[in-house]
Coordinates of C-alpha atoms in Angstrom, one line a residue:
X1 CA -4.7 52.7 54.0
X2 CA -4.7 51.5 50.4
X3 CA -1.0 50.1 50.7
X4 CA -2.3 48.3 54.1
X5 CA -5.3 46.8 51.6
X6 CA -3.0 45.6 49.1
X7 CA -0.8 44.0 51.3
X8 CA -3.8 42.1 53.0
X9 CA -5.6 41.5 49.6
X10 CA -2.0 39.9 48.0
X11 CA -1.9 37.6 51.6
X12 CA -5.5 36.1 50.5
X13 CA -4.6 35.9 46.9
X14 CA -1.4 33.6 48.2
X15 CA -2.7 32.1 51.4
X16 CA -2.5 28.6 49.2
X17 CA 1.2 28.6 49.8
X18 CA 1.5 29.5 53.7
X19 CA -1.7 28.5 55.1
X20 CA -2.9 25.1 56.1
X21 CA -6.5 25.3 54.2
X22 CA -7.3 22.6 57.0
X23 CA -6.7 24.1 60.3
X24 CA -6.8 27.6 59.2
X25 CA -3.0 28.1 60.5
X26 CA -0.5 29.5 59.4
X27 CA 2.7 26.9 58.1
X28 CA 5.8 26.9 59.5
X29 CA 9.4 27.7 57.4
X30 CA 9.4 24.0 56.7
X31 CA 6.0 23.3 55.4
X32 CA 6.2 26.5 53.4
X33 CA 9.4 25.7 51.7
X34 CA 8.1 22.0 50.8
X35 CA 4.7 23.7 49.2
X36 CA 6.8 26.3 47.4
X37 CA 8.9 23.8 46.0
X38 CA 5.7 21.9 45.2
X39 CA 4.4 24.4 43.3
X40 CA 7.4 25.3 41.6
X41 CA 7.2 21.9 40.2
X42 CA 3.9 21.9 38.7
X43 CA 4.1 26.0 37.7
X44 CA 7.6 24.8 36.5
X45 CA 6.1 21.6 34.3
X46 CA 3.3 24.2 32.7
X47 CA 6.6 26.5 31.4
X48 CA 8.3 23.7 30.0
X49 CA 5.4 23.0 27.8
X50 CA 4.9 26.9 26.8
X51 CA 8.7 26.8 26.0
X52 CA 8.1 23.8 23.7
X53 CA 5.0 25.1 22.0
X54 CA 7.8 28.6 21.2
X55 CA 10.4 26.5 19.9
X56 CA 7.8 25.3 17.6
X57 CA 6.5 28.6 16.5
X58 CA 9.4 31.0 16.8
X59 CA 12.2 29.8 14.3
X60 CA 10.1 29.6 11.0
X61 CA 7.8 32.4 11.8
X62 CA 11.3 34.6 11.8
X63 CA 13.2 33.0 9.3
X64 CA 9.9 34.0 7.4
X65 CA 10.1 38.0 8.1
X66 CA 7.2 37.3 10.5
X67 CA 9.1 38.4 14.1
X68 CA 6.2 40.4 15.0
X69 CA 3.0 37.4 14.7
X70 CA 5.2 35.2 16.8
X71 CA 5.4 38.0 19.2
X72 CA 1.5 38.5 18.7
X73 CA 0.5 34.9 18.9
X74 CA 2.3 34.6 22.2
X75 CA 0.8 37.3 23.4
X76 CA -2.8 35.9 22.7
X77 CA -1.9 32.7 24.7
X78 CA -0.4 34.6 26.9
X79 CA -3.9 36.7 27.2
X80 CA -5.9 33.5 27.4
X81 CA -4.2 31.9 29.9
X82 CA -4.1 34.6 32.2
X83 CA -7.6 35.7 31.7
X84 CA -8.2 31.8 32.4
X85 CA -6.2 31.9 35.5
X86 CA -8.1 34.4 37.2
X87 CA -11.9 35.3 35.8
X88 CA -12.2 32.9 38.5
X89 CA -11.6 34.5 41.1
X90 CA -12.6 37.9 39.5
X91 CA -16.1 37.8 40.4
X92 CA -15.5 36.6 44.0
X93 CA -13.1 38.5 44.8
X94 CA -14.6 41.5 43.7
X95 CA -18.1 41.4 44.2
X96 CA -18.7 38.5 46.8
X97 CA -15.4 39.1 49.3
X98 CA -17.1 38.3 52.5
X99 CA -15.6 41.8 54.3
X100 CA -16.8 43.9 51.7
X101 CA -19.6 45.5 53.6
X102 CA -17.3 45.7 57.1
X103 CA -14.7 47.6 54.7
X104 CA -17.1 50.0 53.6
X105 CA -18.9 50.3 56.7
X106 CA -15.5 51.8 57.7
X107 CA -14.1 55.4 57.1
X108 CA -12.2 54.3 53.6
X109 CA -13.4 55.4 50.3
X110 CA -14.7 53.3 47.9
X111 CA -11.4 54.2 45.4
X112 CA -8.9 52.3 48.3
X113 CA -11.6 49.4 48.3
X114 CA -11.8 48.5 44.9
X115 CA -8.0 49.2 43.7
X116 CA -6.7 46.5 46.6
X117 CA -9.5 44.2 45.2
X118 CA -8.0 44.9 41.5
X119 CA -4.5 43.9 42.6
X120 CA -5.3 40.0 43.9
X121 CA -7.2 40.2 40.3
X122 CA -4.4 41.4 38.6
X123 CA -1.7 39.3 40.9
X124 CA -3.1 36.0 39.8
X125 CA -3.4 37.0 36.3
X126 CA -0.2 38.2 35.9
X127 CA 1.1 35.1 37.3
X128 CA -0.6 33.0 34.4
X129 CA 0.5 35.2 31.8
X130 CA 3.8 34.7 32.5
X131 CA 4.1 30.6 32.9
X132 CA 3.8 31.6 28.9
X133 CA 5.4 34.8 27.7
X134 CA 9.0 34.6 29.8
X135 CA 9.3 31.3 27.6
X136 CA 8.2 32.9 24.4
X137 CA 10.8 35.9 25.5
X138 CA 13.5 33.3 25.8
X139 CA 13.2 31.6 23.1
X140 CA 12.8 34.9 20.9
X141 CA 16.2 36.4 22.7
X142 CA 17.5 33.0 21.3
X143 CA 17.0 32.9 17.6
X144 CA 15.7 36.8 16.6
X145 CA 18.6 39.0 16.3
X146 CA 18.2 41.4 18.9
X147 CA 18.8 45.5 19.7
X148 CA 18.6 47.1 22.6
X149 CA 15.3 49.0 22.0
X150 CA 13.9 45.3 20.9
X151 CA 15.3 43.9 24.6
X152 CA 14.2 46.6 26.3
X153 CA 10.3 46.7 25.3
X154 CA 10.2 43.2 25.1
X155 CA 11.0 43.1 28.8
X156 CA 8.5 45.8 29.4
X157 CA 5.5 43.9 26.8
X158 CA 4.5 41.5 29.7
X159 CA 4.1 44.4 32.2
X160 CA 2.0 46.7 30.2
X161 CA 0.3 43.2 28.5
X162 CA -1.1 42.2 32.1
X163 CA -3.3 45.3 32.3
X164 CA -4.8 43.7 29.1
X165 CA -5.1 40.5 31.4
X166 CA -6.8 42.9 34.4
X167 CA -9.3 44.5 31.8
X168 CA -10.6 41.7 30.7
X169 CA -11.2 40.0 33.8
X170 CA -12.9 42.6 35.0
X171 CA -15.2 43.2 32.2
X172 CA -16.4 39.8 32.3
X173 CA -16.4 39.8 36.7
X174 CA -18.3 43.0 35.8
X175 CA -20.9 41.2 32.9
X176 CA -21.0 38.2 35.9
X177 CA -21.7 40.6 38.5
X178 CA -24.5 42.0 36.5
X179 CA -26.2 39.2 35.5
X180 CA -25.9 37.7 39.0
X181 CA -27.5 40.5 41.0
X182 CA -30.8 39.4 38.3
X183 CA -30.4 35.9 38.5
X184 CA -32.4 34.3 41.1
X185 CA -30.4 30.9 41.3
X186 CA -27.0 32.1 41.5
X187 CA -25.5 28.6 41.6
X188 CA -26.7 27.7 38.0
X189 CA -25.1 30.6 36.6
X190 CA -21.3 29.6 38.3
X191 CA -21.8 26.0 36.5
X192 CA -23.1 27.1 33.3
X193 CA -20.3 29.6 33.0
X194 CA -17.5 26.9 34.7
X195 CA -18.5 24.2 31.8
X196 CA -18.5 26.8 29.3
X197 CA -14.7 27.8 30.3
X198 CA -14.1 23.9 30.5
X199 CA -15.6 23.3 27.4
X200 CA -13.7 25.8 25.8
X201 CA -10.4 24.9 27.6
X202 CA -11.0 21.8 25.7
X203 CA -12.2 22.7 22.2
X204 CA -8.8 24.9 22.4
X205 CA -6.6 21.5 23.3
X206 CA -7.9 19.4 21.2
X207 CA -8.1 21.6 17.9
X208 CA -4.5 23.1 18.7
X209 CA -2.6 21.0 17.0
X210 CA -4.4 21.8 13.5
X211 CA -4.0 25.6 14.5
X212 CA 0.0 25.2 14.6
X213 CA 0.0 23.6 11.5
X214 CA -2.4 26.2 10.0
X215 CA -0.1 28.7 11.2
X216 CA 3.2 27.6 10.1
X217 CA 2.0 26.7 6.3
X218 CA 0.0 30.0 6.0
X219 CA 1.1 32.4 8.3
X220 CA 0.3 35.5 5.6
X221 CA -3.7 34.3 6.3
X222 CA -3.1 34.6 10.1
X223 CA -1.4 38.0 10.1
X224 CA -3.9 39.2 8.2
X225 CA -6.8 38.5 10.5
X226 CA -4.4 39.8 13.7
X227 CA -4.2 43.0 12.2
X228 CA -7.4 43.5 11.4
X229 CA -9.1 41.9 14.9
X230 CA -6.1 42.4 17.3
X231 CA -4.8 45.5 16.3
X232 CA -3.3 46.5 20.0
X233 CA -1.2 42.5 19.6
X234 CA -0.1 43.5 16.1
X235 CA 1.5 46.6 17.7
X236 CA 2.7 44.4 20.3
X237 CA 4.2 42.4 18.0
X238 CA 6.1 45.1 16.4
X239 CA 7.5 47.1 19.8
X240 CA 9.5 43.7 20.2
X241 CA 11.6 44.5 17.2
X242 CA 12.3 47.6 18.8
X243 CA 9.8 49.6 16.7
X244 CA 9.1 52.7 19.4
X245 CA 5.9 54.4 18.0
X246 CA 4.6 50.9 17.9
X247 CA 5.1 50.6 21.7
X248 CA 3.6 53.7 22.1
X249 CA 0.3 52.8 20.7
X250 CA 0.3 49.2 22.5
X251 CA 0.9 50.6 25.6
X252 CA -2.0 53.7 24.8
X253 CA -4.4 51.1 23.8
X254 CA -4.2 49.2 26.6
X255 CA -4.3 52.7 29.0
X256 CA -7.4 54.1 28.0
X257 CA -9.0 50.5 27.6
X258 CA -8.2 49.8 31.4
X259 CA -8.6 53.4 32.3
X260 CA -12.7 53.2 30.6
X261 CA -13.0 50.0 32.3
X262 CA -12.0 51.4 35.8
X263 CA -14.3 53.7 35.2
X264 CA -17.1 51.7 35.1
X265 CA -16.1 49.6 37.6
X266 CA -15.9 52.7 39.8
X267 CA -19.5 54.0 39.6
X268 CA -20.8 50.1 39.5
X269 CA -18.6 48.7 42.6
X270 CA -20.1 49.8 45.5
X271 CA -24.1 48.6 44.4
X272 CA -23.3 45.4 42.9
X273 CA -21.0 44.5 45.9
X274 CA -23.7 45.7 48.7
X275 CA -26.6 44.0 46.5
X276 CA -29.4 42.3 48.0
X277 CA -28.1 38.9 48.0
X278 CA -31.6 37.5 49.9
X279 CA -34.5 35.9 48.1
X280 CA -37.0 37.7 47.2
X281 CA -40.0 37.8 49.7
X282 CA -43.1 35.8 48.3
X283 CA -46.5 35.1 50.0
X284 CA -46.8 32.2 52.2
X285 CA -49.6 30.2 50.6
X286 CA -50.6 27.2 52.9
X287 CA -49.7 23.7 51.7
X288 CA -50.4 20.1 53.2
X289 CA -47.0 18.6 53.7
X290 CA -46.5 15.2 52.4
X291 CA -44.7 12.4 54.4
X292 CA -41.7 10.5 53.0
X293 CA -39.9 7.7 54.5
X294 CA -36.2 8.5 56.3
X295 CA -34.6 6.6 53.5
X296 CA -36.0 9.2 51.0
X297 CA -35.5 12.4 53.3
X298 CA -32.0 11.3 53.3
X299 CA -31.7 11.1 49.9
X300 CA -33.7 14.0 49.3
X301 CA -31.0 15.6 51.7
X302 CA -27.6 14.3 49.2
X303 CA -29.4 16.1 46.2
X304 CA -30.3 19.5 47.8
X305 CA -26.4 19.7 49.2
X306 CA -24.8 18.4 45.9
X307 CA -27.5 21.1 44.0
X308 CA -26.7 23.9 46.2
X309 CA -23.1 23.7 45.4
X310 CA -21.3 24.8 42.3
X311 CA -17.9 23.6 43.6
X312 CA -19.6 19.8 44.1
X313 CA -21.3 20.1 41.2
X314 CA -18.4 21.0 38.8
X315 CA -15.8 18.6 40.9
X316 CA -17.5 15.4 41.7
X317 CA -20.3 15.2 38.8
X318 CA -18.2 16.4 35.3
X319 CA -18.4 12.6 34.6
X320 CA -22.8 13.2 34.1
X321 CA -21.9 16.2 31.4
X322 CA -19.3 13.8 29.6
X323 CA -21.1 11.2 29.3
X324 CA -24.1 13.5 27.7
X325 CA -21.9 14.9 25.4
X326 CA -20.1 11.6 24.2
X327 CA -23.7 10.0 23.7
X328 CA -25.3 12.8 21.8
X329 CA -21.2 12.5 19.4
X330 CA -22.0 9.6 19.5
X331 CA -25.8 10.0 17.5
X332 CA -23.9 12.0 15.0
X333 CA -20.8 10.3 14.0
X334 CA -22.8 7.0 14.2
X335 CA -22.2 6.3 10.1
X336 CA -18.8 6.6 11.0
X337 CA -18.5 4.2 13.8
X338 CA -20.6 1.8 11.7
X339 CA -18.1 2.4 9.2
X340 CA -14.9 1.3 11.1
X341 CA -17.0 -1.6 12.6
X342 CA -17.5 -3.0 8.8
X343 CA -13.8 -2.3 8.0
X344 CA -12.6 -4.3 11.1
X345 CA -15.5 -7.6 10.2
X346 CA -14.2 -10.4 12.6
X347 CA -13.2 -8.0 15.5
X348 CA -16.7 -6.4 16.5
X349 CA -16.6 -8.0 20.2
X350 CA -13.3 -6.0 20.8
X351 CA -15.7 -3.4 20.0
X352 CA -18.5 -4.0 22.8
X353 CA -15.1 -4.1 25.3
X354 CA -13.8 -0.9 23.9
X355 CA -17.3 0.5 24.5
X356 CA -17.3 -0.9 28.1
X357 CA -13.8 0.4 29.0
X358 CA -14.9 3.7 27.8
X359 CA -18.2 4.0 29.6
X360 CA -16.7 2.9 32.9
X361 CA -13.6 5.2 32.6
X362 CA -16.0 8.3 31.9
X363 CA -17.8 6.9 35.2
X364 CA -15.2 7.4 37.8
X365 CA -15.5 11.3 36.6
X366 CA -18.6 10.7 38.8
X367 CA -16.9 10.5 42.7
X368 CA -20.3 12.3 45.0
X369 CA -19.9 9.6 47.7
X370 CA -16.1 9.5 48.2
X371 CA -16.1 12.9 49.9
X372 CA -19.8 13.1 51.3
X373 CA -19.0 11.9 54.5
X374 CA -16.3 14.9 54.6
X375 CA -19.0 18.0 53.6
X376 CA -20.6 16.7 56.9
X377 CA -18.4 18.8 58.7
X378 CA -19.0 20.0 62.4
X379 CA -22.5 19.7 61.3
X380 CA -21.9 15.5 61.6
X381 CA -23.4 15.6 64.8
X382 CA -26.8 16.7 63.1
X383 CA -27.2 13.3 61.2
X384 CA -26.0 11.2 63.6
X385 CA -28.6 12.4 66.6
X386 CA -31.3 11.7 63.8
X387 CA -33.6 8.7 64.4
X388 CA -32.1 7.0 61.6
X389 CA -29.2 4.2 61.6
X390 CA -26.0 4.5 60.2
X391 CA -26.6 2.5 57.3
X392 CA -29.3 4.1 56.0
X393 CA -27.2 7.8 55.8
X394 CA -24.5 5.6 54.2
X395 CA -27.0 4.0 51.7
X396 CA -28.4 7.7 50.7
X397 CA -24.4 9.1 50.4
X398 CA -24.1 6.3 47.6
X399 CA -27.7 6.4 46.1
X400 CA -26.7 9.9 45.0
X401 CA -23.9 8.5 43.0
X402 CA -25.9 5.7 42.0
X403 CA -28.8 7.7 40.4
X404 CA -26.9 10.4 39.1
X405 CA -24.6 8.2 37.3
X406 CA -26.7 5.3 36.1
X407 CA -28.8 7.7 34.1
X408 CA -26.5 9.5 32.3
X409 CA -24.1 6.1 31.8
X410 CA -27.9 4.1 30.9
X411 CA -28.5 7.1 28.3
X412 CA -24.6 6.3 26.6
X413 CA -25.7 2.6 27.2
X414 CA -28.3 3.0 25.1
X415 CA -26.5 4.7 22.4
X416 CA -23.3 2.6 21.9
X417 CA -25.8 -0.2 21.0
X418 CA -28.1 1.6 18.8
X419 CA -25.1 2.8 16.7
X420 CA -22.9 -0.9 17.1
X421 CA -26.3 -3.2 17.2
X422 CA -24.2 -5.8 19.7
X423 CA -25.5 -9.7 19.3
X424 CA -28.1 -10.0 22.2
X425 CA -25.4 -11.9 24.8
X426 CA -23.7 -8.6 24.4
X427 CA -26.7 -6.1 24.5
X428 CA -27.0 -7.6 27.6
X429 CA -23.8 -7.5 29.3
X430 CA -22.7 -4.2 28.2
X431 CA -25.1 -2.6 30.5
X432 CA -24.7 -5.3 33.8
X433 CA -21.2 -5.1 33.5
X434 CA -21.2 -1.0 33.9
X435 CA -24.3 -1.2 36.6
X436 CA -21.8 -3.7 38.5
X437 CA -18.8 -1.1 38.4
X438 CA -20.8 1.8 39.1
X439 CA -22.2 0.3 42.1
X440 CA -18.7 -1.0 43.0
X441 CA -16.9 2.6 42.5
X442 CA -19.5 4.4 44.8
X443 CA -19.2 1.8 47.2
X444 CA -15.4 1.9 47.2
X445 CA -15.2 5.9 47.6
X446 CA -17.6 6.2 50.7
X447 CA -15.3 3.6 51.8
X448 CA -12.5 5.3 51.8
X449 CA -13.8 8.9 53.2
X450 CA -15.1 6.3 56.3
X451 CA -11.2 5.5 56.6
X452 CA -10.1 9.1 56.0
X453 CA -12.5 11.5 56.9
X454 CA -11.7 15.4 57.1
X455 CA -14.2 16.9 59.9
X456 CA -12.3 20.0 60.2
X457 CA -11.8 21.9 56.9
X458 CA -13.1 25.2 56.5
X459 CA -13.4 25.4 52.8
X460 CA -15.8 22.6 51.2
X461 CA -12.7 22.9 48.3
X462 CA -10.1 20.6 51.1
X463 CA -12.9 17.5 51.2
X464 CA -13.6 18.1 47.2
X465 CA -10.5 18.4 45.8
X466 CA -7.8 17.9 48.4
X467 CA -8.5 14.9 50.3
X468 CA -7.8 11.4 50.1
X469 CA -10.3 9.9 49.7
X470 CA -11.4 11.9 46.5
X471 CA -8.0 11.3 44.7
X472 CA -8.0 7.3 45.5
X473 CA -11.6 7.2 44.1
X474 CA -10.8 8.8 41.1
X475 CA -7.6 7.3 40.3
X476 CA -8.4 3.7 41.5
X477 CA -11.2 3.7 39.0
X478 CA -8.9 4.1 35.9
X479 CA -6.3 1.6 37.5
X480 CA -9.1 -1.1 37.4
X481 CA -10.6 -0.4 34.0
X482 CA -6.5 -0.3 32.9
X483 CA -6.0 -3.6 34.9
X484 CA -9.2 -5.4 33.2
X485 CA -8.0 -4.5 30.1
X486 CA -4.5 -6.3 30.8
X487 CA -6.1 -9.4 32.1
X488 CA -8.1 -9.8 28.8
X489 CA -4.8 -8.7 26.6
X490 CA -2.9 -11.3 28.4
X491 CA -5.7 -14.2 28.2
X492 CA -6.8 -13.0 24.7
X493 CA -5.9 -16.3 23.3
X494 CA -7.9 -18.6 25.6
X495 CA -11.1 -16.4 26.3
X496 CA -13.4 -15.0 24.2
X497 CA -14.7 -11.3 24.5
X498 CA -18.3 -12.7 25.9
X499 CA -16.5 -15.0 28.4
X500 CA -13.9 -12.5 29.3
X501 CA -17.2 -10.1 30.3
X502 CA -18.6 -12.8 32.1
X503 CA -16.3 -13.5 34.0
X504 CA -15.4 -9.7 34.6
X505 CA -19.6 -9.8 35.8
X506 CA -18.9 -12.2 38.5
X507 CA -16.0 -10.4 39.7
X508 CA -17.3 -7.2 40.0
X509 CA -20.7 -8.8 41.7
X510 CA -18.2 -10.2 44.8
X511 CA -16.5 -7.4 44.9
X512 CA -19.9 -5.2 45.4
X513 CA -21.4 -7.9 47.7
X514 CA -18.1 -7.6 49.5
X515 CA -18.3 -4.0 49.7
X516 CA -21.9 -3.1 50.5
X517 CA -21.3 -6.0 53.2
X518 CA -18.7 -4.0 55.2
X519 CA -20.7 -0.9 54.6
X520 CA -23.8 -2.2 56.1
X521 CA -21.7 -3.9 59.2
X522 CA -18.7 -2.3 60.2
X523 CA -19.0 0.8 57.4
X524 CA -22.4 1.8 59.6
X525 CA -20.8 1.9 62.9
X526 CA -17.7 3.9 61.9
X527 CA -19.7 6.5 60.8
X528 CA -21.7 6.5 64.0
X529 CA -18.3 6.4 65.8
X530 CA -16.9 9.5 63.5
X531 CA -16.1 13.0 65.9
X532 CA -16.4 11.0 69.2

């Protein structure tokens, strides 16, 4: 029964590359071998750059006697992207599989239950751990000099290293699951820790070019900290010149952590996977309703679905935590803004269209309307039978944009011209111009989910991530910032910055007045026409 398990949990763990996420079918041979090759592609793109970032780090680190950190510090990529890859799914998959109480309702112990649910975990991570150590192996088989104890445990290093990849997953599934069966709004706690991963996925790209360099000019300061920290990677590090006790103790390590962790898991599994998922029962304390128009229920009715979703949250409305962030960077480096402003004296209007380009590119980030119409579902039926027209549904789908990027982009507004202190023509067209595109991107994305809806999905990930509609939102946005900022760099000697934004105004007004037009005629009576 556990093999059977397995098998069924590995089919879910790679239903992405057989199964049309739209229908629910399976693909034929042909559509198979055309996603395989797909993701081949993009898996094989990822290695190249792993392969690159080893050629960078393998020759001096063993020219310099240090065969073992280069070993080590692969491995800790290695270790972060897999635990990256699939903490994930670790929590879902574990703890919030939606047959977990039919499997245990049925004669199979609890053992069989959790061990399938470990090996999706482990699957996906070992996958990611390995778009980076079979580069770093390959380029070490290239330049060390090797043996055949050194071959052989380097071959074995990426086996025994994803248990390391499982244990932590599970220990932070486990700390999620934990926290989770506490937490009364579960969906806060999937965005808080989503941004947090994000945020660090970013911190880690942008600061890794100083840690390369760190490393190769004092590589005795990072060994040093390794062994002392990461003494199982050290040991690691040494098994791959071919140093036998050392793979002995890597390989223990990582044993009796997993075996402790299993443990754990065991005697936790089967009450934080059968926990009370409900809300807790209150008193019903009589209230007078209050009446709101249908434009405001509607509204009312975008926020509570955008709200009550993590995946919408963290897909369609990153652009509201960027924008946050870059104003409050913004506060603090302000003297040095000021700074380059004075250096470049005779230039600061280039500066109020830099400012606009940026604000409007972190914008797009913001794309709620362009699959709205999508998340409707078989459930379409629902608005449409409501009293209401079709243009007032349409009008709500983009007032959720609107609002919830007008505030955050208003907020940035605000502090690009504290810090730059714009003459007054500009003060005021900074913030038109960006109300104008804002409206004109929301408009432009419910647009196209009209023209390309997706009623049929089963997973609220195919209208967020994998439709149409999302990706020409997102990527026309940058094309028209990019193709404003040619026009001005090829009329830059016969307009000025303030005319140039003028001008760019009246565009973007007859472009909205265009596009709110269509939505309010022919936009409204698609929509009332959609699943007939």
């Amino acid at each position: 029964m556990t093999k059977t398990l397995i098998k069924k949990q590995l089919m879910e763990v790679f239903a992405w590359l057989y199964q049309d996420k739209k229908t629910g079918k399976n693909r034929d041979k042909k559509g198979i071998v055309i996603y395989a090759l797909l993701y081949l592609f993009v898996f094989g793109a990822l290695t190249v750059v792993f392969y690159q970032i080893s050629k960078l780090l393998c020759k001096p680190l063993v020219q310099a006697g240090f065969d073992w950190l280069y070993m080590a510090l692969m491995g800790i990529v290695s270790v972060t992207l897999g635990v990256f890859g699939s903490v994930f799914n670790t929590f879902s998959t574990l703890y919030q599989a939606k047959d977990n109480d039919l499997l245990f309702a049925m004669p199979i112990t609890e053992r069989s239950v959790l061990t399938a649910r470990l090996s999706g975990v482990y699957a996906m991570g070992l996958m990611y751990e390995l778009f980076a150590m079979i580069p770093a192996v390959i380029v070490y088989f290239s330049v060390a000099k090797m043996h055949l104890p050194g071959i052989l445990f380097c071959l074995l290093i990426p086996i025994v290293l994803s248990f390391f990849v499982l244990t932590l997953s599970c220990i932070l599934g486990w700390v999620v699951a934990v926290i989770n069966s506490r937490l009364k709004n579960q969906k806060i706690l999937t965005v808080i820790i989503s941004l947090g991963f994000i945020g660090g996925y970013y911190y880690l790209c942008g600061s890794a070019g100083n840690l390369l360099q760190t490393i190769l000019v004092n590589p005795q300061n990072i060994a040093g900290k390794i062994k002392g920290v990461l003494y199982p990677l050290y040991h690691m590090g040494l098994a791959a010149q071919g140093n036998a006790l050392s793979m002995l103790i890597f390989t223990a390590i990582i044993a009796v952590l997993f075996a402790v962790v299993y443990l754990i898991l065991h005697r936790s599994f089967f009450k934080l996977a059968t926990a009370n998922k409900g809300t807790a029962k209150v008193q019903y304390v009589e209230k007078q309703a209050r009446a709101a128009s249908a434009g405001n229920a509607l509204l009312r009715k975008e926020f509570c679905r955008f709200l009550q979703s993590p995946n919408y949250m963290l897909n369609c409305g990153l652009g509201i935590v960027f924008m946050l962030i870059a104003a409050v960077a913004l506060l603090i480096k302000q003297d040095v803004v000021r700074n380059m402003i004075l250096k470049a004296a005779g230039y600061e209007e280039l500066f109020a269209l830099v400012a606009v380009a940026a604000i409007c590119m972190m914008t797009t980030m913001n794309d709620m309307a362009a699959p709205s119409v999508s998340l409707e579902g078989k459930n379409l039926w629902l608005v449409q039978a409501l009293p209401v027209s079709g243009w007032q549904v349409l009008k709500a789908k983009m007032g959720l944009q609107l609002i919830l990027t007008s505030i955050p982009a208003a907020l940035l507004t605000l502090c690009v011209e504290w810090v730059m202190k714009p003459e007054l023509l500009f003060a005021v067209l900074i913030p038109v111009t960006v109300l104008l595109f804002v409206v004109m991107m929301a408009a432009f994305g419910l647009l196209c989910n009209l023209k390309a809806p997706n009623l049929t999905w089963t997973s609220e990930i195919v209208p967020l991530k994998q439709s149409l509609s999302v990706i020409l939102a997102l990527f026309a946005g940058w094309v028209v910032v990019v193709a404003f900022a040619g026009v001005y760099y090829l009329l830059r000697a016969h307009v000025t910055p303030a005319v140039f934004l003028i001008c760019l105004d009246v565009v973007l007004l007859v472009l909205d007045a265009a596009l709110v037009s269509w939505m309010k005629r022919k936009g409204s009576r698609v929509f009332e026409r959609l699943g007939n």
